[in-house]
Coordinates of C-alpha atoms in Angstrom, one line a residue:
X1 CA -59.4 -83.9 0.3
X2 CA -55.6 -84.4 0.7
X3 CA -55.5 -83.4 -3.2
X4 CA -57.7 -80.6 -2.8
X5 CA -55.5 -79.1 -0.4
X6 CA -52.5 -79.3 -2.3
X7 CA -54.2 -77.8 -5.3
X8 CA -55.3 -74.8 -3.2
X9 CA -51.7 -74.4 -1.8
X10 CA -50.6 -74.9 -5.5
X11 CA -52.7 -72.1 -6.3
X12 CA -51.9 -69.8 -3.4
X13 CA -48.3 -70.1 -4.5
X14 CA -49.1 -69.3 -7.5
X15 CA -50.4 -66.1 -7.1
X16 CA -47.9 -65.1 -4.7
X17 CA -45.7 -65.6 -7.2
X18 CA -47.8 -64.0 -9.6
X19 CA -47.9 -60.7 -7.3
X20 CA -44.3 -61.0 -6.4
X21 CA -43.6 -60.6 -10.2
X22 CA -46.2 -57.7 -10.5
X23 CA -44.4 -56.1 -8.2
X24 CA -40.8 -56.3 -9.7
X25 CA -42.8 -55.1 -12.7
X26 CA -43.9 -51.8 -10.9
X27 CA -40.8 -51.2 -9.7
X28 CA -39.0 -51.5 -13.0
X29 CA -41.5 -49.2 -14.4
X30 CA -41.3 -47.2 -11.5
X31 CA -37.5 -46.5 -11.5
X32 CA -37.6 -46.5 -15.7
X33 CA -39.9 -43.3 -14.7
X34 CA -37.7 -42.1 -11.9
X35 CA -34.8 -42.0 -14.0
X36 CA -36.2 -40.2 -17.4
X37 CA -37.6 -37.6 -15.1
X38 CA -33.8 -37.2 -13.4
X39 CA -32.1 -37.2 -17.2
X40 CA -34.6 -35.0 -19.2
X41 CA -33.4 -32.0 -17.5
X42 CA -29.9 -32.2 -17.8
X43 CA -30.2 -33.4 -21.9
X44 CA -32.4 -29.9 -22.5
X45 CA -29.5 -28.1 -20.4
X46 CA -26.8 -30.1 -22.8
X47 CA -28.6 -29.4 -25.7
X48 CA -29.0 -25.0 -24.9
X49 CA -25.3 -25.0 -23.9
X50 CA -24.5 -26.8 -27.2
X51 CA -26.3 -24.2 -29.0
X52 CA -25.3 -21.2 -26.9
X53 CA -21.5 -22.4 -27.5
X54 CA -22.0 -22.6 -31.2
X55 CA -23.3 -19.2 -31.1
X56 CA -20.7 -17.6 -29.4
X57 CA -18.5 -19.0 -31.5
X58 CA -20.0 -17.7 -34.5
X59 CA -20.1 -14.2 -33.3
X60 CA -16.6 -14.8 -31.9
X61 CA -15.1 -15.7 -35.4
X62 CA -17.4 -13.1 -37.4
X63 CA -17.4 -15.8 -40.4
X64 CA -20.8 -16.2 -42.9
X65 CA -22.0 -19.3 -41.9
X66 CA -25.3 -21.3 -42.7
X67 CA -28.0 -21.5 -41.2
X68 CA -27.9 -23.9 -38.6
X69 CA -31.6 -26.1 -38.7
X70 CA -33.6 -25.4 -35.7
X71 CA -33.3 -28.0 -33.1
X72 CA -36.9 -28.7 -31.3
X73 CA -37.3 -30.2 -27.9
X74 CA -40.2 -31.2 -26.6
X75 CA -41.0 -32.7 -22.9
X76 CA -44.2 -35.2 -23.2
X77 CA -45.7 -35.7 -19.8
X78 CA -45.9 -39.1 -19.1
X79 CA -48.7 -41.1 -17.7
X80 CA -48.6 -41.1 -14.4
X81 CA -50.6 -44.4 -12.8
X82 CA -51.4 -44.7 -8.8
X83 CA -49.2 -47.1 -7.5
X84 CA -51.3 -50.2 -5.1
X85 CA -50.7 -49.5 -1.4
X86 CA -48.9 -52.6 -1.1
X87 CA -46.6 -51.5 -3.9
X88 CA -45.6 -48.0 -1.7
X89 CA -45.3 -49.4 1.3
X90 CA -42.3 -51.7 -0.4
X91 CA -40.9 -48.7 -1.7
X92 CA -40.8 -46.8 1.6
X93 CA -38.9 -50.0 3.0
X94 CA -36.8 -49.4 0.3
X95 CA -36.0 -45.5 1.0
X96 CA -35.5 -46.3 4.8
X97 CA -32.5 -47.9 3.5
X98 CA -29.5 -46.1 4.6
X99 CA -27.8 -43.6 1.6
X100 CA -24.4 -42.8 3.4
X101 CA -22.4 -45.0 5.2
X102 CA -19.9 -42.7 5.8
X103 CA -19.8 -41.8 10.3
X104 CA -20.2 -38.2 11.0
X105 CA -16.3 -37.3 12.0
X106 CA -16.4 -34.5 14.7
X107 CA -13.8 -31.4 14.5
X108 CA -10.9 -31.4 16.7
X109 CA -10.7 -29.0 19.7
X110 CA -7.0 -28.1 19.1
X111 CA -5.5 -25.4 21.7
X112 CA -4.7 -21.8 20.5
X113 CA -1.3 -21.8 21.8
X114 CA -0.6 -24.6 19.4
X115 CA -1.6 -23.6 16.6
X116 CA 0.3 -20.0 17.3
X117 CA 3.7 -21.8 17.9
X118 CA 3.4 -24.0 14.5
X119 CA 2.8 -20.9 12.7
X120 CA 5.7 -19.1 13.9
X121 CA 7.9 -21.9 13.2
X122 CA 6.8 -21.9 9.7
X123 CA 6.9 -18.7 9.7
X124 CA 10.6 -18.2 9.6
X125 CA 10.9 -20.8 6.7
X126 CA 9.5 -18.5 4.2
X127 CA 11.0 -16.1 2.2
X128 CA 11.3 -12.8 2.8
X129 CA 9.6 -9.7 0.5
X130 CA 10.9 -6.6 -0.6
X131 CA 9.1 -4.9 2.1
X132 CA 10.8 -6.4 4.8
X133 CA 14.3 -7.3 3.6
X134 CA 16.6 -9.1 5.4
X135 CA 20.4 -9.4 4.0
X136 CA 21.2 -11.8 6.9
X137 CA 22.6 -14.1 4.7
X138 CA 24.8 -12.0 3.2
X139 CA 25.9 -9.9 5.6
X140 CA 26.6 -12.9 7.9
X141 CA 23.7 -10.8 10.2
X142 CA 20.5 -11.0 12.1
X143 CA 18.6 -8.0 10.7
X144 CA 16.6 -5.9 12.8
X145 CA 13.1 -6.6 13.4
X146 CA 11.6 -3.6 11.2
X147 CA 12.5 -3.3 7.9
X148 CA 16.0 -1.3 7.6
X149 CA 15.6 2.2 6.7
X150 CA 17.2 5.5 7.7
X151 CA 16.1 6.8 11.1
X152 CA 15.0 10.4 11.5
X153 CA 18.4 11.4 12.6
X154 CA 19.7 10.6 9.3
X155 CA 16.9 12.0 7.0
X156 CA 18.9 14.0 5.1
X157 CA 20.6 11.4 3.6
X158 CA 17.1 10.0 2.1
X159 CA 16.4 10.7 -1.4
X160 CA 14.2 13.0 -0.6
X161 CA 15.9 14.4 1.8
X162 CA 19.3 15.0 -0.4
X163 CA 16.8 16.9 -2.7
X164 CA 15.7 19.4 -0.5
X165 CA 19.1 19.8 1.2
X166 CA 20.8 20.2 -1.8
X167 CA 17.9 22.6 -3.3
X168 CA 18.1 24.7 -0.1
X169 CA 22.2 24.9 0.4
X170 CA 23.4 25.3 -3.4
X171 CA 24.0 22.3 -4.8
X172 CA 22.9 21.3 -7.8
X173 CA 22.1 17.8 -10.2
X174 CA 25.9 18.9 -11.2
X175 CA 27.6 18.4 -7.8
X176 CA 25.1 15.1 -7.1
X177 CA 26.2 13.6 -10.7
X178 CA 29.9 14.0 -9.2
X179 CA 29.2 12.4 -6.7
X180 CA 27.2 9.6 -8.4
X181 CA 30.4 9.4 -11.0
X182 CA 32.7 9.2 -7.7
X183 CA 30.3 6.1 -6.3
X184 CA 30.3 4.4 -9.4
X185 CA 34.2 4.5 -9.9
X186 CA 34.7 3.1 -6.3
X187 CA 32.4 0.2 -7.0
X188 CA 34.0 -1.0 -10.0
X189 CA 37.5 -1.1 -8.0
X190 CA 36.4 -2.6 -4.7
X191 CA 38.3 -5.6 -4.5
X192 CA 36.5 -9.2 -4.2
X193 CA 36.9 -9.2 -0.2
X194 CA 35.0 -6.3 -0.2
X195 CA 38.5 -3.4 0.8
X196 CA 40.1 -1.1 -1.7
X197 CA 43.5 -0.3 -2.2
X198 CA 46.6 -3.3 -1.7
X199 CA 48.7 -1.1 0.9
X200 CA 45.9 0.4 2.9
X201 CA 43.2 -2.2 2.7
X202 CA 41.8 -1.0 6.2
X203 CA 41.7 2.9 6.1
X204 CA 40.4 3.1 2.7
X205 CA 37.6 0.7 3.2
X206 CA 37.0 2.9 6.0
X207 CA 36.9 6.1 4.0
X208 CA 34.8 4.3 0.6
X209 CA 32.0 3.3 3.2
X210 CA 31.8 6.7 4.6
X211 CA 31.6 7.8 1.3
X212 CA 28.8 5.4 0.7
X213 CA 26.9 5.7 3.9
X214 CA 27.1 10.3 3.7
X215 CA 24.7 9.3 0.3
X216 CA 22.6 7.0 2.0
X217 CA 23.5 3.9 0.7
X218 CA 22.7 0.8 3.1
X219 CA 22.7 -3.3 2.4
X220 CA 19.5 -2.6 0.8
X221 CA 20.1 0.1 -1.9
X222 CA 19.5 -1.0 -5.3
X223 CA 23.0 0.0 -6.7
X224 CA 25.3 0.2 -4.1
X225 CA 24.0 -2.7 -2.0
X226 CA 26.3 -5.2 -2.6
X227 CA 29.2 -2.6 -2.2
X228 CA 28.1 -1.2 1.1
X229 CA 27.7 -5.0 2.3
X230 CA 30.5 -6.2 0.9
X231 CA 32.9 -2.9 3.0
X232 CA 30.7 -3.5 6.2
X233 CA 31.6 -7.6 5.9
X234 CA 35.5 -6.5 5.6
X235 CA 35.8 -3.7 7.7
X236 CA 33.9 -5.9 10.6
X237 CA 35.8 -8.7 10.2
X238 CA 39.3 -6.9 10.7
X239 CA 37.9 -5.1 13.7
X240 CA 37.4 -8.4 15.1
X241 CA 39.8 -10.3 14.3
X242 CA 42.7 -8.0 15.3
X243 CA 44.1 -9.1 18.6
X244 CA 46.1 -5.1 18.9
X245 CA 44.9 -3.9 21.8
X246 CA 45.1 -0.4 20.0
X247 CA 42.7 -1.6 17.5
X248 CA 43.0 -1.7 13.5
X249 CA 46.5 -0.2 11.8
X250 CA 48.1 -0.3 15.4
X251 CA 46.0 2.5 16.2
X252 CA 45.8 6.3 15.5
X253 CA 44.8 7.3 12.0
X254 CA 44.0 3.4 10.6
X255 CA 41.3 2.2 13.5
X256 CA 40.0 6.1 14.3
X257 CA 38.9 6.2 10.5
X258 CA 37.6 2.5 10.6
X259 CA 35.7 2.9 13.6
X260 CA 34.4 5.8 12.8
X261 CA 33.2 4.2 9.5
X262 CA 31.3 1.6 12.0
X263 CA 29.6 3.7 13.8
X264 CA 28.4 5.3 11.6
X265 CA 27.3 2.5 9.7
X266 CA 25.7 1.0 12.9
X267 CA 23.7 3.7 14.0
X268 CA 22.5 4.3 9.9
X269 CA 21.1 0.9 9.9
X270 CA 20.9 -0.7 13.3
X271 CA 22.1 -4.1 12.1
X272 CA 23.3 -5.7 15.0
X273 CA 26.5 -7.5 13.5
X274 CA 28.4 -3.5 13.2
X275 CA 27.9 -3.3 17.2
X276 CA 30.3 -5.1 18.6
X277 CA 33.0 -4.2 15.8
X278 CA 32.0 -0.7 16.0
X279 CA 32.6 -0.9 19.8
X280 CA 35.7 -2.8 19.9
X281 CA 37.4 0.4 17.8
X282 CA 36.1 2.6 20.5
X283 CA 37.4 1.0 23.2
X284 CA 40.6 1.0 21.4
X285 CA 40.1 4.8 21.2
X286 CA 39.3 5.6 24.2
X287 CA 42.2 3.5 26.2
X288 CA 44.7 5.2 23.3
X289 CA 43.6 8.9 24.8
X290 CA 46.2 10.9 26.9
X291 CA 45.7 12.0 30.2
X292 CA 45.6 15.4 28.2
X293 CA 42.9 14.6 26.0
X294 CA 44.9 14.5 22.7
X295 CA 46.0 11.9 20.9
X296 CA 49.1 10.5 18.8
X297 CA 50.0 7.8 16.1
X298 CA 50.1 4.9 17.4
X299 CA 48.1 6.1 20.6
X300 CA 51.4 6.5 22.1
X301 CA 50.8 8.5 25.6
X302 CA 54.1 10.4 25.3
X303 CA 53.6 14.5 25.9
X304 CA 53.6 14.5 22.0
X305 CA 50.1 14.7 20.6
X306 CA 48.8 15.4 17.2
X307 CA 45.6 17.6 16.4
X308 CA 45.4 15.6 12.7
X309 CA 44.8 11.8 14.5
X310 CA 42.7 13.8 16.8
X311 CA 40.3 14.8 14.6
X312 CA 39.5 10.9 13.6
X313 CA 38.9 10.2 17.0
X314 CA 36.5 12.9 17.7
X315 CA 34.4 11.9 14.8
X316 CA 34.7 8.3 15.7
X317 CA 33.7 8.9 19.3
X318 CA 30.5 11.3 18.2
X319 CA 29.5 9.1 15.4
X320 CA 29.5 6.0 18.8
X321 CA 27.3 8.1 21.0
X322 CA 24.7 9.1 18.3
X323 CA 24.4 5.4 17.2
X324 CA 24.1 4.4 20.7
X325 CA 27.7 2.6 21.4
X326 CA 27.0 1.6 25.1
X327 CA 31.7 2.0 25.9
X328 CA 30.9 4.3 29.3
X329 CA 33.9 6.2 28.5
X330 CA 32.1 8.3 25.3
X331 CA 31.0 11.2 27.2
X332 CA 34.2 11.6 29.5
X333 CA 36.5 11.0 26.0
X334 CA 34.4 13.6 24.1
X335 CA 35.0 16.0 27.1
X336 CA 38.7 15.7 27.4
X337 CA 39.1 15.8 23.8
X338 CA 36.9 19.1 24.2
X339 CA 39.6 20.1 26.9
X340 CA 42.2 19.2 24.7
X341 CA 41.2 21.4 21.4
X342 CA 40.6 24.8 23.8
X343 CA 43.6 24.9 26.0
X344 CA 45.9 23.1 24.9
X345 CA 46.1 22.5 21.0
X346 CA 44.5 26.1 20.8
X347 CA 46.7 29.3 20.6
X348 CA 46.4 32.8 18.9
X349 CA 43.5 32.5 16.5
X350 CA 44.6 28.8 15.3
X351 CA 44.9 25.0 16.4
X352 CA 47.9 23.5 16.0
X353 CA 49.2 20.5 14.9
X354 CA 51.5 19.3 17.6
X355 CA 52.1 22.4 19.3
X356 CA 49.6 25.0 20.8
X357 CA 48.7 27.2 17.8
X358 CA 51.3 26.1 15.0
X359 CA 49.7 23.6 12.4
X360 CA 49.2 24.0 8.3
X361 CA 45.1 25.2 7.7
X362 CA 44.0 22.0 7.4
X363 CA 45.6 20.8 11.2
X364 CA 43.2 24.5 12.2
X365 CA 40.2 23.4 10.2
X366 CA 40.2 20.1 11.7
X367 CA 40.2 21.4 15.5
X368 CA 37.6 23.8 14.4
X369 CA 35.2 21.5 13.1
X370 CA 35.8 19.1 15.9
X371 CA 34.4 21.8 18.6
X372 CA 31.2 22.1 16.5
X373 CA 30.8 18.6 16.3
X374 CA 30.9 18.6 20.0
X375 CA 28.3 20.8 20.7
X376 CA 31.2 24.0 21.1
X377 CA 30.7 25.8 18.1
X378 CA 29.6 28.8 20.6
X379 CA 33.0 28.9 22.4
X380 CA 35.7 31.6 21.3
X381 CA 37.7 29.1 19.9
X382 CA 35.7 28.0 17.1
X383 CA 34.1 31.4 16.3
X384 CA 37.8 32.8 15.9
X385 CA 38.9 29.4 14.1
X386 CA 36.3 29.8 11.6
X387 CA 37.0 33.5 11.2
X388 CA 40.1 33.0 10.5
X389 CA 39.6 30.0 8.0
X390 CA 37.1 32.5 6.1
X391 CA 39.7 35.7 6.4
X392 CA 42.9 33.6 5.6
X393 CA 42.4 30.8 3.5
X394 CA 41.4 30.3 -0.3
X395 CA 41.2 27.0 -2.0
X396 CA 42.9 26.6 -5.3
X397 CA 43.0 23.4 -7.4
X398 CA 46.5 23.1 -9.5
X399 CA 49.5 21.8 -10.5
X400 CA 50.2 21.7 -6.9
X401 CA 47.6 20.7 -5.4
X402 CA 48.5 17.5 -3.2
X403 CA 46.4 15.1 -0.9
X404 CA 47.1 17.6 2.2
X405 CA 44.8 19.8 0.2
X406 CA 42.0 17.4 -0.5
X407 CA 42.5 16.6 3.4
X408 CA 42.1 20.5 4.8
X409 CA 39.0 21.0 2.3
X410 CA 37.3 17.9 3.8
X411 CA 37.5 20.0 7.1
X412 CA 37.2 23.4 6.2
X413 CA 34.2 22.6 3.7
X414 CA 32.2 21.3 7.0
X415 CA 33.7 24.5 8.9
X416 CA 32.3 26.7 6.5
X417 CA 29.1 25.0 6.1
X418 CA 28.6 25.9 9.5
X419 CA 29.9 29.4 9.9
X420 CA 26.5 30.7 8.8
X421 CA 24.9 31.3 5.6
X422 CA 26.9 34.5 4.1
X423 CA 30.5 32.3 4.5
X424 CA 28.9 29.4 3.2
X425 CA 27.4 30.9 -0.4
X426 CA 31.2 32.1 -0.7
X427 CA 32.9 29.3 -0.2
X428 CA 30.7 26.9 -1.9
X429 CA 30.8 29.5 -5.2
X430 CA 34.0 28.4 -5.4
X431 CA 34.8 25.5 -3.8
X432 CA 32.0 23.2 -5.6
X433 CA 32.5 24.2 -9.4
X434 CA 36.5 23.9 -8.6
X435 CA 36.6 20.1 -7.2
X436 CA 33.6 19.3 -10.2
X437 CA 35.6 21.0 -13.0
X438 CA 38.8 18.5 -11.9
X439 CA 37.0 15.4 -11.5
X440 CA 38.1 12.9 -14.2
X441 CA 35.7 11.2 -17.1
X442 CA 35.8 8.2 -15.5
X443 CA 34.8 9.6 -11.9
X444 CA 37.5 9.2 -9.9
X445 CA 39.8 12.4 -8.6
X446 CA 43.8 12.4 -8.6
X447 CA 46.1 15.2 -7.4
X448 CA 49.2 16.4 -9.6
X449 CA 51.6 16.4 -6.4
X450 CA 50.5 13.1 -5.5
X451 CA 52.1 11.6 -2.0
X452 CA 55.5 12.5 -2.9
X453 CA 57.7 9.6 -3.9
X454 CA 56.3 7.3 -1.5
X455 CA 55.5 4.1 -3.2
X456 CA 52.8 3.2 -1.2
X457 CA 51.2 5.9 -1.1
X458 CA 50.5 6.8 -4.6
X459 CA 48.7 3.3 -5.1
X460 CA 46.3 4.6 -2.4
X461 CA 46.2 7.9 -3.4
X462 CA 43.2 7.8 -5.9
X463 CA 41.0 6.0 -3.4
X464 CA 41.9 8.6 -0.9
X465 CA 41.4 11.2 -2.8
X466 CA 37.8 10.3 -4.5
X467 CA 36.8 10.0 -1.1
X468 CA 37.8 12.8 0.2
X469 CA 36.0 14.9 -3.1
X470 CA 33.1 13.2 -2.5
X471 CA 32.7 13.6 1.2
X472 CA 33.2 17.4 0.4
X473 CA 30.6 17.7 -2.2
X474 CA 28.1 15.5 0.0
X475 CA 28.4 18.4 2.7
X476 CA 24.1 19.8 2.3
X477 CA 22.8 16.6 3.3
X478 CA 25.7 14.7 5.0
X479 CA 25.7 17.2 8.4
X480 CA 22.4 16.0 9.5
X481 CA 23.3 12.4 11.3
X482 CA 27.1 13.9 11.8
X483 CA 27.2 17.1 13.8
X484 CA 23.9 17.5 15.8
X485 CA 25.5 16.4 19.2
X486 CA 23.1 14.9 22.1
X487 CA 22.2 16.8 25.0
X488 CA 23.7 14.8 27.5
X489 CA 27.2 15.1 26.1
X490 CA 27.1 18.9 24.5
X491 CA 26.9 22.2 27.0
X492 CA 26.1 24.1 24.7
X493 CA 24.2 24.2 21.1
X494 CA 25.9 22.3 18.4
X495 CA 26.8 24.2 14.6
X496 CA 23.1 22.5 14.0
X497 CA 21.3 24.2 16.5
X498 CA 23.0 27.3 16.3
X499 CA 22.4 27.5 12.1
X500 CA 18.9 25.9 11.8
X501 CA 17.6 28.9 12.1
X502 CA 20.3 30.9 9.8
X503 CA 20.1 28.0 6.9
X504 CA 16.5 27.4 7.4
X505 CA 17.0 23.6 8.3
X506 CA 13.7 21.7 9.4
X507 CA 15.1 18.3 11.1
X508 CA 12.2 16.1 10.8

């Protein structure tokens, strides 16, 4: 009995071991099956890419090639045979088994205001693009927020805006290649610490970036960039670093022309490094002014005064308040120097240079053009100056001509530009083709006369005089930022407002 029972257990074992074995069979079988049905698909997908590739080839390289033997595939169906139900109820054991082990992760909730402040962070470590330059790091600066360009008050000094100024007032791509010639000639001698001249590092600077800033050169410009940064990095570092309480040069001609230079520059281009230079040289200006309105060299308050250093300090002062110099003394120095000019420098017809009425024609032209700047280009006294500067005076480039010329056709181009459109079309007939005609082939301008014997002088003399031609030739499209005075400081109409209509002048 005993051995009967371990025969039938025998046996039992044996075909549970039997089945067992079936079973790893099947599922050989099965996943043999599983996995020919998985790879069939991708060989036939191998095997057209290979033959589309090998086409495109041959069409690619246009070569006669032979024939390439037809490649057949065929898919057999295989025989499928129904699994036991013991056998599929192993395999679904086997698909409950988990395929990724991987946890789900969920997203974080970071804040918004976190994410904003990383991203402006970065955002100041990446480099800027032409559309939104910013020469801080050469100009020792922080730029402005909006990308530097010229304001609306300064549109004529655009390229487009030179065009049509020039178009409408007579100039021509003759007087503009001057001027281009003049440019070019002052960039090649600025020296390395961004001045010109050895003698008169301060006033020229001043006059070159004028010169630059009248054609609408900025930081930015293509060409004259580096020049225009290089004269604002000077000029700003002398203004501050002079401990003179009457400013660069000891005052007078030196820091009126200088600041007048910053201004300008400041309110061109809003970069907030000119401000505080510009108005240091203002302040100077405006503590060097007599009780009489006038001023002398040196800003000396004796009864002396001098219409010539004047004239520096009225541009400097009206270049302050357009750009938006915040010196409270700008509108009550630009009214005493108003004073000044009309009853005291003024007498019979003409302005004089340190007594009423008695002064060269450049001395008159300056005081003339310094009452239009003001917004007094109504008043009796510039009406009858610029009569009499149309009546009285001709210019005439020769032998003699000196720098005291060059100086009185600086003013009494502006004058005339101003006096309406008949005295303008006169003048400029002449005056334009005359300063062109003497310009020399390398661009720069120099007078026979010279300065005299004075040593000093003469080394300045071309820079001085370049500018000064220049300036005078940029006269259709230089005006518009210069000599339309603000409300709150003129009484009456500027030369602007009281010619827009007479030139035709759209300020935009």
């Amino acid at each position: 009995m005993a051995d009967q029972d371990a025969a039938q257990q025998q046996d039992a074992a044996y075909d549970e071991e039997q089945h067992q074995r079936e079973i790893e069979v099947i599922l050989a079988e099965y996943q043999r099956r599983q996995m020919l049905e998985h790879l069939t698909g991708p060989f036939v997908s191998l095997i057209v890419h290979i033959i589309m590739l090998v086409s495109c080839f041959l069409l690619m390289t246009g070569r006669t090639t032979q024939e390439i033997s037809d490649v057949e595939v065929s898919i057999e169906e295989m025989e499928v045979k129904e699994l036991d139900p013991k056998i599929i109820q192993e395999l679904q054991k086997l698909e409950n088994v988990p395929q990724d082990v991987v946890p789900d992760v969920e997203r974080p909730d970071v804040p918004q205001e976190q994410v904003q402040a990383v991203t402006e962070d970065f955002s100041n470590e990446m480099a800027q693009t032409d559309d939104a330059m910013d020469f801080s790091d050469v100009l020792d600066i922080k730029a402005s927020d909006t990308p530097l360009k010229i304001s609306g008050l300064y549109g004529g000094r655009s390229s487009e805006g030179r065009k049509k100024a020039i178009a409408r007032f007579g100039g021509s791509s003759v007087t503009e290649s001057a001027v281009l010639k003049g440019l070019r000639w002052l960039k090649e001698h600025q020296n390395p610490d961004g001045s010109w001249s050895q003698s008169q590092k301060d006033a020229m600077c001043g006059f070159a970036l004028l010169t630059y800033l009248a054609h609408g050169e900025t930081p930015m410009s293509p060409e004259f960039g580096p020049t225009v940064q290089k004269a604002m990095q000077f000029l700003t570092n002398a203004m501050m670093a002079t401990t003179d309480p009457r400013g660069l040069g000891g005052g007078g001609y030196v820091n009126g022309i200088a600041t007048y230079a910053l201004c300008e520059g400041y309110g061109m281009t809003k970069i907030p490094f000119l401000k505080p230079a510009a108005e240091k040289g203002l302040e100077a200006v405006l503590k060097g002014q007599q009780p009489c309105g006038g001023f002398d060299y040196s800003y000396a308050k004796t009864k002396r005064w001098d219409t010539s250093v004047v004239g520096w300090q009225v541009q400097a002062m009206k270049a302050g308040y357009v750009a938006g110099c915040e010196n409270a003394g700008i509108p009550t120095g630009i009214e005493n120097a108003s004073r000044f000019l009309r009853n005291v420098a003024y007498a019979n017809g003409k302005f004089g240079y340190s007594s009423p009425g008695a002064g060269s024609w450049g001395v008159h032209s300056a005081g003339t053009l310094c009452l239009m700047l003001i917004g007094e280009a109504g008043s009796p006294e510039a009406k009858t100056g610029a009569t009499n500067l149309d009546e009285g005076y001709t210019a005439k480039w020769d032998e003699k001509t000196g720098p005291t010329d060059l100086y009185c056709w600086y003013y009494a181009t502006q004058v005339m530009f101003h006096a309406g459109q008949t005295t303008w079309k006169k003048w400029n007939k002449v005056f334009s083709p005359m300063v062109v005609t003497n310009q020399k082939s390398d661009g720069h301008w120099e007078c026979g006369m010279g300065m005299g014997k004075d040593a000093k002088a003469a080394e300045y003399d071309p820079y001085y005089i370049t500018c000064l031609c220049c300036l005078s030739l940029q006269v259709y499209y230089r005006y518009l930022p210069t000599y339309k005075m603000p409300e709150a400081v003129a009484k009456g109409a500027s030369a602007l407002d009281a010619k827009d209509q007479d030139l035709g002048l759209e300020i935009e």
